[in-house]
Tab-separated table of C-alpha atoms in Angstrom:
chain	number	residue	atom	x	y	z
A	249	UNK	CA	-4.628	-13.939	-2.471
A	250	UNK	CA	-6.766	-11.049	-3.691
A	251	UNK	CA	-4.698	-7.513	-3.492
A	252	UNK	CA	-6.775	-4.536	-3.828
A	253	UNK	CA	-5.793	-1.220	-5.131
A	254	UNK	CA	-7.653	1.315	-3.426
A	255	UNK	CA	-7.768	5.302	-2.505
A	256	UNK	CA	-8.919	7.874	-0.254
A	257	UNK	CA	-9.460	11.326	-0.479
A	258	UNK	CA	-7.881	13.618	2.324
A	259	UNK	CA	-9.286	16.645	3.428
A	260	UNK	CA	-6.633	18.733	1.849
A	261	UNK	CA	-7.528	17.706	-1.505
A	262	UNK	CA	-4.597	15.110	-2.004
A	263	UNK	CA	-5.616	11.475	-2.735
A	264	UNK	CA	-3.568	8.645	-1.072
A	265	UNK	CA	-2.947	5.266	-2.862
A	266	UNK	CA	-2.725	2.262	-1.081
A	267	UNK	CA	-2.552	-1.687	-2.312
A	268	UNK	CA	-4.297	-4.138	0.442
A	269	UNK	CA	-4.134	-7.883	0.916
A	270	UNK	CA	-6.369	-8.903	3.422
A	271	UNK	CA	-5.801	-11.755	5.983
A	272	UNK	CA	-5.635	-12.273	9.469
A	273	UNK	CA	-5.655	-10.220	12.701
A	274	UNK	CA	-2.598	-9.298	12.682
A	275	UNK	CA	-1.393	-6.304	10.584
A	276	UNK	CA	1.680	-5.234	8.953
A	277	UNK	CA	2.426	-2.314	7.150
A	278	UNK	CA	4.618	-1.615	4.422
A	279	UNK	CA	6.432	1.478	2.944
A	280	UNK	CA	8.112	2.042	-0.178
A	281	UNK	CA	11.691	3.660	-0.580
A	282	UNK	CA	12.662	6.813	-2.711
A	283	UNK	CA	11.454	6.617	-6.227
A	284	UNK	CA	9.662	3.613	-6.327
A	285	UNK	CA	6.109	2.697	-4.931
A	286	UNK	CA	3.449	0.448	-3.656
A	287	UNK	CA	3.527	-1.813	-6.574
A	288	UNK	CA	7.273	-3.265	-5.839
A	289	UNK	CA	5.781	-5.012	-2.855
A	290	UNK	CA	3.463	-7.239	-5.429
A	291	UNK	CA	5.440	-10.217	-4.456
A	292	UNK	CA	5.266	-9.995	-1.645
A	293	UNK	CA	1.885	-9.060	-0.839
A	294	UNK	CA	1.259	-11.852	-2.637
A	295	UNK	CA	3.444	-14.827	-0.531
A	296	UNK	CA	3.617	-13.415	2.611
A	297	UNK	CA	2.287	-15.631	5.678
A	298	UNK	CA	-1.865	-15.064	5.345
A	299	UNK	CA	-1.819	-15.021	9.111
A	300	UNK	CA	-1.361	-11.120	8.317
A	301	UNK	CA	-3.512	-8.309	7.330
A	302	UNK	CA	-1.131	-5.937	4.409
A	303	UNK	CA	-1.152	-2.421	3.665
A	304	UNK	CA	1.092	-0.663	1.260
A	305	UNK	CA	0.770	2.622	0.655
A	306	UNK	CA	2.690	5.248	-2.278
A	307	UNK	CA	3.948	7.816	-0.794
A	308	UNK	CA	2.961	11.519	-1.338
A	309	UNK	CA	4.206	11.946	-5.232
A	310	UNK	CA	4.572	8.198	-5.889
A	311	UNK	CA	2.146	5.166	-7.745
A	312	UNK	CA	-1.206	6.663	-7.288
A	313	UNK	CA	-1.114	8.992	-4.196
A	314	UNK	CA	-0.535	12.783	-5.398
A	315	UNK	CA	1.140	15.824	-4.080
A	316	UNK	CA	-0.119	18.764	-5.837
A	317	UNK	CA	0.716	20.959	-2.034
């Protein structure tokens, strides 16, 4: 399975992280707890039925996504 780490830029400035696994129609998103980020869900991004579309994003502050306001 190919996971992508990706990013957007928001219109306040701030840039939002987000690791992707692509796969089927149906989607499933997944968020980190405190003080980690997107990157713990690695293993599972990577075995997780392929029947499903994943999205992890870091949290404002947290892997790649920033919080500068």
């Amino acid at each position: 399975m190919n996971i992508e780490l990706k990013k957007v830029k928001l219109p306040n400035g701030e840039t939002l992280g987000y690791r992707k696994r692509a796969g089927g129609n149906k989607l499933l998103l997944l968020l980190h707890g405190n003080m980690t980020s997107s990157k713990h869900w690695d293993l599972f991004l990577e075995n997780f039925n392929e029947d499903y579309t994943l999205i992890a994003p870091d949290m404002r502050g947290f892997g790649i996504s920033t919080y500068n306001n």
